[in-house]
Short mmCIF file of C-alpha atoms and ligand atoms in Angstrom, two decimals:
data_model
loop_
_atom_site.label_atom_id
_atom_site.label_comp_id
_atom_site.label_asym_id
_atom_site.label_seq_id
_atom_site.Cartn_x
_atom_site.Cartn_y
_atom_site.Cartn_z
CA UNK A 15 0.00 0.00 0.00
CA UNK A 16 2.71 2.03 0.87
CA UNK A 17 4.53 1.55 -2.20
CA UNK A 18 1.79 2.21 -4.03
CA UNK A 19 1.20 5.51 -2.92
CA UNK A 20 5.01 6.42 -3.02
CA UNK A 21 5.00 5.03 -6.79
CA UNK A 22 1.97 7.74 -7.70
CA UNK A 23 3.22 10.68 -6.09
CA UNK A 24 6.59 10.09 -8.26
CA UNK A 25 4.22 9.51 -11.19
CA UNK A 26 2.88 12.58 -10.44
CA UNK A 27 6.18 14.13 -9.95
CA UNK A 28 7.41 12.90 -13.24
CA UNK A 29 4.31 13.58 -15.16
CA UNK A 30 4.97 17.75 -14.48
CA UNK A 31 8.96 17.52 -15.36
CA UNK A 32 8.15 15.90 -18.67
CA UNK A 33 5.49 18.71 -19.11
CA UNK A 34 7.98 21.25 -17.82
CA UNK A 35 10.37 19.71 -20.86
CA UNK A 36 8.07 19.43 -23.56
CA UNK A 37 7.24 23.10 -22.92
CA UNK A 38 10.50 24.38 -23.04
CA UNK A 39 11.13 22.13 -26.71
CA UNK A 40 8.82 23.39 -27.71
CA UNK A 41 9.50 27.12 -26.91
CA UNK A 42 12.81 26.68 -28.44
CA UNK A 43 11.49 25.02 -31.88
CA UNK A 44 8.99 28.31 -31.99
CA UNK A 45 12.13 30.66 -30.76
CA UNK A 46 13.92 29.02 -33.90
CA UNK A 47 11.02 29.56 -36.16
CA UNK A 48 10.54 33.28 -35.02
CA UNK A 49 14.15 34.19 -35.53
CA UNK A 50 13.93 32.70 -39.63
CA UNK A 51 10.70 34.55 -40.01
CA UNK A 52 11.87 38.00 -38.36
CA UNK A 53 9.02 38.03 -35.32
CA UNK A 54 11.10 39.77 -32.69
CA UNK A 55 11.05 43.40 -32.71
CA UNK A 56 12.38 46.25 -31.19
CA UNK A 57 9.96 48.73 -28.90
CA UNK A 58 11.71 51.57 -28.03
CA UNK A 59 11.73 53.09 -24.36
CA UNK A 60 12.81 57.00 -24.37
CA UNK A 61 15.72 58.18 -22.37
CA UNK A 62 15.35 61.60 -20.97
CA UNK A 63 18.49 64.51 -19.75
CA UNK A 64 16.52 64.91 -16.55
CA UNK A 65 17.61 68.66 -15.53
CA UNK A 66 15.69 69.84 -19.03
CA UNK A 67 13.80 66.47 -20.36
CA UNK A 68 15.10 66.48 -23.10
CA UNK A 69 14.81 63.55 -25.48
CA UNK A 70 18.70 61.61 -25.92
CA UNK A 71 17.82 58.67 -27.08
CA UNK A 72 16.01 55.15 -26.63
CA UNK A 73 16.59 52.09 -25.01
CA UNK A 74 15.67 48.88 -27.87
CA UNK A 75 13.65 46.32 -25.73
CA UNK A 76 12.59 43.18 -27.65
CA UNK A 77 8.71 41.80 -28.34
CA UNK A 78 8.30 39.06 -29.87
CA UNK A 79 5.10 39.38 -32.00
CA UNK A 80 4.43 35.55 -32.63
CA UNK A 81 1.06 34.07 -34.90
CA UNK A 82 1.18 31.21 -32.28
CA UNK A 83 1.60 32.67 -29.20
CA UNK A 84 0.60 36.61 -29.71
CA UNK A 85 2.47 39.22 -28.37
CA UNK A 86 5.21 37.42 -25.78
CA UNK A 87 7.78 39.89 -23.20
CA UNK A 88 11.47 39.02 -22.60
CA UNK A 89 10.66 37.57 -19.68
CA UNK A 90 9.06 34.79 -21.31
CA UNK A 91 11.66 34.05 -24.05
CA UNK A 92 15.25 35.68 -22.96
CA UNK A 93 16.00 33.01 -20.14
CA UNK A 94 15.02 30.16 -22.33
CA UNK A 95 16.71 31.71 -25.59
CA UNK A 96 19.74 32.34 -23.34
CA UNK A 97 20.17 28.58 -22.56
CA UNK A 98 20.37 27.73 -26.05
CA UNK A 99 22.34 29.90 -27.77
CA UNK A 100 19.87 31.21 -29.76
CA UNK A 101 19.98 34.82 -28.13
CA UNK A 102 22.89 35.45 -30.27
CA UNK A 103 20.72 35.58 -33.58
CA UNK A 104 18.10 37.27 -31.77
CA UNK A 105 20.44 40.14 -30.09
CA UNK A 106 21.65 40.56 -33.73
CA UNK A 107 18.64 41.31 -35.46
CA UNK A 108 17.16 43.46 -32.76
CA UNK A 109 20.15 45.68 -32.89
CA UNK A 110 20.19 45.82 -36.71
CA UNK A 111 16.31 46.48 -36.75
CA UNK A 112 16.97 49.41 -34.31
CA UNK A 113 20.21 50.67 -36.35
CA UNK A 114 17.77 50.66 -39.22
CA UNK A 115 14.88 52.30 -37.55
CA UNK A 116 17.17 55.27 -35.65
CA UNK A 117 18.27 55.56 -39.69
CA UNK A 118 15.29 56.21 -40.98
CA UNK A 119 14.30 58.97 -38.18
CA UNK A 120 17.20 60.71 -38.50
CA UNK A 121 16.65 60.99 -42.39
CA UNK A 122 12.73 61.48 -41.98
CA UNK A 123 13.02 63.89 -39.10
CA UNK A 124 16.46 64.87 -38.84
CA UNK A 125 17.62 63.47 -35.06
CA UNK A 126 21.14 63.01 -35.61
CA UNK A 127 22.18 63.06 -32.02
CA UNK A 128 19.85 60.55 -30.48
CA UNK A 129 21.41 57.03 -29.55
CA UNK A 130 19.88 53.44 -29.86
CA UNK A 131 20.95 52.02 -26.50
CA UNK A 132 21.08 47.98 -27.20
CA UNK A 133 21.04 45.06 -24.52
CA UNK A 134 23.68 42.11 -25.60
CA UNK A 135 23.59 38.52 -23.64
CA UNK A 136 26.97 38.64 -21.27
CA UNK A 137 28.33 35.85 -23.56
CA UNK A 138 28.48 38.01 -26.20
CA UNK A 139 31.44 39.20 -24.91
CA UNK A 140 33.53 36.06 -24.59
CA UNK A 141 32.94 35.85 -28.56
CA UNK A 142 36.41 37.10 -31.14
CA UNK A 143 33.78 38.54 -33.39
CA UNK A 144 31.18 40.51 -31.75
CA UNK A 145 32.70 44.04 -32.72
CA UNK A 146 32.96 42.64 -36.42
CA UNK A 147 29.30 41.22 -36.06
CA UNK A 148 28.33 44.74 -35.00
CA UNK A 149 30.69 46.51 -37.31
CA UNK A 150 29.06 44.84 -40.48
CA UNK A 151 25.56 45.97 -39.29
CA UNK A 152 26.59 49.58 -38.96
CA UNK A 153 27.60 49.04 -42.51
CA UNK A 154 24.63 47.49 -43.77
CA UNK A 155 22.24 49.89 -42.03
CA UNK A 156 24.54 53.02 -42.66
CA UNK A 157 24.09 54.32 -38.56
CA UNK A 158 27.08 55.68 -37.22
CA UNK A 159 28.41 54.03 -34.71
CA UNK A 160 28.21 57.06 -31.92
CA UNK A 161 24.47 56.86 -32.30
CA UNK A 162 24.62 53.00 -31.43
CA UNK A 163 25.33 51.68 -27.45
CA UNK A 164 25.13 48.59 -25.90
CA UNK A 165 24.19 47.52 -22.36
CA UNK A 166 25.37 44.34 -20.84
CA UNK A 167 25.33 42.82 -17.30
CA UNK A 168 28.08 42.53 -14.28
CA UNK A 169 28.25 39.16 -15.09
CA UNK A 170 30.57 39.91 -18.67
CA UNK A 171 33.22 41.09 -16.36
CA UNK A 172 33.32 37.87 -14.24
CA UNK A 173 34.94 35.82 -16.41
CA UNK A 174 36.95 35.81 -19.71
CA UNK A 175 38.35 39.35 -18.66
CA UNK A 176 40.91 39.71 -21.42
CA UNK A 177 38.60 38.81 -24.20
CA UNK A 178 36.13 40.70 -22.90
CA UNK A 179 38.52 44.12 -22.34
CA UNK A 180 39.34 43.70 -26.21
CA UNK A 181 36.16 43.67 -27.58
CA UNK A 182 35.03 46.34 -25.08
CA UNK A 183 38.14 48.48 -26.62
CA UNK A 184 37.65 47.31 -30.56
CA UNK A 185 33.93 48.72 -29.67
CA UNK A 186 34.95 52.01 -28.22
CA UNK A 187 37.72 52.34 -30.76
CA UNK A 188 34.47 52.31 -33.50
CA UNK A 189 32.80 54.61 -31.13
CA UNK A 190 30.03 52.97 -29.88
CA UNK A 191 29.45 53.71 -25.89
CA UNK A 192 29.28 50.76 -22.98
CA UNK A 193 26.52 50.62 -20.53
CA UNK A 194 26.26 48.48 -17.18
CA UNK A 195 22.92 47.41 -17.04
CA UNK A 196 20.73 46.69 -13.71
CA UNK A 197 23.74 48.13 -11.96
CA UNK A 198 24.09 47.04 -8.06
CA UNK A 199 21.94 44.35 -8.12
CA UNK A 200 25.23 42.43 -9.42
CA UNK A 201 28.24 40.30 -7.60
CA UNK A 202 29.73 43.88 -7.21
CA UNK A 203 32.94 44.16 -6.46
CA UNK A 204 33.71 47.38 -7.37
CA UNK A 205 37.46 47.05 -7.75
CA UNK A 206 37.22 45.85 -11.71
CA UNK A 207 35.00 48.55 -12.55
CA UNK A 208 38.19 50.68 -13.05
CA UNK A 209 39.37 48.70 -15.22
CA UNK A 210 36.74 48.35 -17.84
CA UNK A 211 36.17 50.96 -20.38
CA UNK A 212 32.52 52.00 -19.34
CA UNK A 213 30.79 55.09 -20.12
CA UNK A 214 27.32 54.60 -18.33
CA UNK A 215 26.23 53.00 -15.47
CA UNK A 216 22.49 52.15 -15.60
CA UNK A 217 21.06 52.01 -11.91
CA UNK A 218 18.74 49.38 -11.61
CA UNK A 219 15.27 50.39 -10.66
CA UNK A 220 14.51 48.15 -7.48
CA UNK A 221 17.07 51.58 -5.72
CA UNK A 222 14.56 53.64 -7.86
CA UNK A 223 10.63 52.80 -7.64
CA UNK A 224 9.38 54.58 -4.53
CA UNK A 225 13.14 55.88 -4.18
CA UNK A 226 11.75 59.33 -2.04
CA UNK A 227 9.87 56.60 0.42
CA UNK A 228 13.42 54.94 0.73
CA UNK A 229 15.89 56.57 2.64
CA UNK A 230 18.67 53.75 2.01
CA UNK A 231 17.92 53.20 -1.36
CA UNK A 232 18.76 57.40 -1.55
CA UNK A 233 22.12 56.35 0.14
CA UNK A 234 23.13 53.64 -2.40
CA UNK A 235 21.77 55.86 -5.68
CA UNK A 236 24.16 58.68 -4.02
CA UNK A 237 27.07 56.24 -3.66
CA UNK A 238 26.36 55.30 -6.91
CA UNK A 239 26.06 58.31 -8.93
CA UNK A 240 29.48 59.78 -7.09
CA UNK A 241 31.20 56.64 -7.67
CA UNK A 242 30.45 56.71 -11.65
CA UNK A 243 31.15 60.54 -11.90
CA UNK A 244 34.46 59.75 -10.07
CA UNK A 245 35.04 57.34 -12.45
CA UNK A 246 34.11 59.82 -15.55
CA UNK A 247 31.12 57.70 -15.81
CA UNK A 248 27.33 59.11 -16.74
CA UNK A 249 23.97 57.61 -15.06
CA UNK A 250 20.75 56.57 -16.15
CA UNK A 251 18.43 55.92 -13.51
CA UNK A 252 16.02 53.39 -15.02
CA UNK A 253 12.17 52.69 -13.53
CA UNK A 254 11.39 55.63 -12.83
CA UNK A 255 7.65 56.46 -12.38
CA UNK A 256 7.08 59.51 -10.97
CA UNK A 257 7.17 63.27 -10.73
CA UNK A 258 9.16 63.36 -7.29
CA UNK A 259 11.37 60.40 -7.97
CA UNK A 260 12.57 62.20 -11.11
CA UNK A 261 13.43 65.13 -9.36
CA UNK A 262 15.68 63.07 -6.27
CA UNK A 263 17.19 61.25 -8.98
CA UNK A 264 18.33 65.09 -10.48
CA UNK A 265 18.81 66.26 -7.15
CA UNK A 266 21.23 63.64 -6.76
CA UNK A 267 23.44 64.08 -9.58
CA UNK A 268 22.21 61.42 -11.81
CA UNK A 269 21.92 63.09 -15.40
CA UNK A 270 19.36 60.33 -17.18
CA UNK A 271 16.63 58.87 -16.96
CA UNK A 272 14.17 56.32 -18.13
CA UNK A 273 10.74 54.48 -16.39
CA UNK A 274 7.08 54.56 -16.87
CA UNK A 275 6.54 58.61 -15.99
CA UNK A 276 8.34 59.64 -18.94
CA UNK A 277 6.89 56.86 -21.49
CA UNK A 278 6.90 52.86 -21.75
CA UNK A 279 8.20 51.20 -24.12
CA UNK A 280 6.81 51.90 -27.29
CA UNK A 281 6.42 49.92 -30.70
CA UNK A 282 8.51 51.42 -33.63
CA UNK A 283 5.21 53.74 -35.00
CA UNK A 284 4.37 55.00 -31.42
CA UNK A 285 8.05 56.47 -31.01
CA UNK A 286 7.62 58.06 -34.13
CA UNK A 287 4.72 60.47 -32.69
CA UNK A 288 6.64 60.53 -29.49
CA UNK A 289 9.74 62.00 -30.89
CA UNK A 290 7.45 64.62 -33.38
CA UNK A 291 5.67 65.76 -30.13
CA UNK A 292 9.01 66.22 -28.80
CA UNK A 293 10.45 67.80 -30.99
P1 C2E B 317 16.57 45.83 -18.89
O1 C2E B 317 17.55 45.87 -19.99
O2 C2E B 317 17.04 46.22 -17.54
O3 C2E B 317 15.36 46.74 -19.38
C1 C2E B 317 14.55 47.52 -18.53
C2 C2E B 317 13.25 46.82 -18.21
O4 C2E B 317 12.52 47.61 -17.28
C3 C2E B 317 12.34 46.65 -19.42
O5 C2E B 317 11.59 45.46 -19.25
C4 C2E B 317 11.42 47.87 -19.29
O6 C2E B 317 10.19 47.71 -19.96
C5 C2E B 317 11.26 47.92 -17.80
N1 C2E B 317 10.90 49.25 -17.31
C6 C2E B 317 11.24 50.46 -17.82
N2 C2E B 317 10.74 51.47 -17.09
C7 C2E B 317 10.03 50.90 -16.08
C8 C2E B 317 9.28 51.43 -14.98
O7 C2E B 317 9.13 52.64 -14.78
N3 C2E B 317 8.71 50.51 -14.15
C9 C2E B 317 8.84 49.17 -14.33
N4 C2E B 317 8.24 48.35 -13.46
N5 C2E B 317 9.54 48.64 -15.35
C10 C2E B 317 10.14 49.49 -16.22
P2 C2E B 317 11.36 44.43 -20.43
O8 C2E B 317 11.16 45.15 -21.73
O9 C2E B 317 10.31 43.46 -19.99
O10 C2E B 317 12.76 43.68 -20.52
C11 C2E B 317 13.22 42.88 -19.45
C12 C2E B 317 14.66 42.49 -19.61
O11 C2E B 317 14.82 41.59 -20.71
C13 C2E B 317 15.61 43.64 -19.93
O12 C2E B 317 15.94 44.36 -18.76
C14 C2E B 317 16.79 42.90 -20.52
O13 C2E B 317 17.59 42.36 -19.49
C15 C2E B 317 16.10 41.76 -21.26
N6 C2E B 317 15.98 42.14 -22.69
C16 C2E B 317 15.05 42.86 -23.32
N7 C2E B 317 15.31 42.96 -24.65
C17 C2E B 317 16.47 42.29 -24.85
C18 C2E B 317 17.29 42.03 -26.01
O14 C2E B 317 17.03 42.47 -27.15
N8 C2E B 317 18.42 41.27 -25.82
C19 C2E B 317 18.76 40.80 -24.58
N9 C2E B 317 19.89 40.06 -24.48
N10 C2E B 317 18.05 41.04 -23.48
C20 C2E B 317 16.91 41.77 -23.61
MG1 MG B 318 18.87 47.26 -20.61
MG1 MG B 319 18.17 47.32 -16.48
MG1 MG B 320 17.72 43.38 -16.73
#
């Protein structure tokens, strides 16, 4: 009797882990698919110069519009895509659609100094020919390379630390500017930060929702800012959605922003009005 019941509560058990596998298969075969038929797309989240809200630029944050499984967030396709591999050809095409979309505003409505701010897997990094992948779409989409960035995570400057200083140099050597994304939330030791050639340090937003209810998180935005301007570093404060938190991030020294009070993230025709209006 005993065994019995042990036997169906590990059926169970093994009944939701082949579920759990067949899901994720079959996430990747429709990953695969929507990567050959060009589904993932850039929407396009403003950055905003917060002493005079001014419009720089805009960070490229992928959708995937898929005719199986509707309109998907990277939540629900980056870890998955990341295990695989496959966010390589995915990171690629969203930066070239974005390169080709900041093109086409700038010769439609003249915004030559606005950036396309790009997120790249860590493991892009370890790679000998990401700043030749990313040189060749420059080319193809005729952007120049100081209106292209790219954010990445801590985690790049864990491991593979020569590889990953040479294609941070090769990059800045073309002229495109490095961002730390979701910055403190990482294994921070702040000792290699120095040695990296940042520009940008993007504060993550769990220091900046609420930050004027949060007297601590005030303390470690402050140590933060200080730290990158020490550095000859700029900051974006990202998740930022309101009035007041806007004005302590300014307060504070940090120079950009991004979150829901200024504007979500917006598909490709949306940013168009946004940057007319702005303009
Ligand atoms: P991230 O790069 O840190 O992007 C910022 C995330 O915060 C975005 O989520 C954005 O929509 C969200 N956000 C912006 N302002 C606010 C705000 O005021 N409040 C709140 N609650 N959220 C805000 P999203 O678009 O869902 O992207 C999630 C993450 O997925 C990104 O975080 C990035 O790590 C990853 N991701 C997105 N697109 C790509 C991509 O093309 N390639 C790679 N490798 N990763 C990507
Ligand atoms: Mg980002
Ligand atoms: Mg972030
Ligand atoms: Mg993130």
């Amino acid at each position: 009797h005993a065994k019995d019941k042990g036997r169906g509560r590990y059926e169970i058990f093994d009944g939701s882990m082949h579920q759990k596998v067949q899901n994720a298969l079959s996430l990747e075969t429709d990953i695969r698919e929507a990567i050959a038929w060009q589904e993932f797309i850039p929407y396009f989240q403003p950055i905003i110069k917060l002493d005079d809200q001014a419009l720089v630029g805009f960070e490229a944050l992928a959708r995937w519009q898929s005719t199986k499984r509707g309109f998907v967030y990277p939540n629900d396709f980056i870890p998955l895509a990341e295990d695989t591999g496959l966010i390589k050809a995915l990171d690629m095409q969203i930066i070239e659609a974005s390169c080709q979309q900041l093109k086409i505003w700038q010769d439609e409505l003249g915004c030559d100094a606005m950036y396309v701010s790009c997120n790249l897997f860590a493991n892009h990094f370890f790679s000998t020919t990401l700043p030749q992948d990313i040189e060749n779409i420059l080319l193809r989409t005729g952007l120049s390379p100081h209106n292209l960035r790219v954010e990445l995570t801590e985690r790049a400057l864990l491991e593979n630390a020569d590889i990953v200083l040479t294609n941070m140099q090769a990059l800045k050597n073309l002229g495109v500017k490095i961002l730390l994304d979701d910055f403190g939330t990482g294994y921070s030791s702040l000792g290699y930060l120095h040695r990296f050639p940042i520009d940008v340090l993007k504060i993550d937003k769990s220091f900046i929702s609420n930050v004027h209810e949060h007297a601590n998180h005030r303390a470690i935005i402050k140590t933060i800012v200080d730290l990158a301007n020490n550095l000859h570093m700029s900051t974006v404060g990202e998740g930022i959605e309101s009035l007041v938190d806007a004005q302590l991030l300014e307060q504070m020294d940090c120079a950009y922003g991004q979150g829901y009070y200024f504007a979500k993230p917006m598909s490709p025709q949306d940013a168009t009005s946004y940057i007319i209006e702005k303009s």
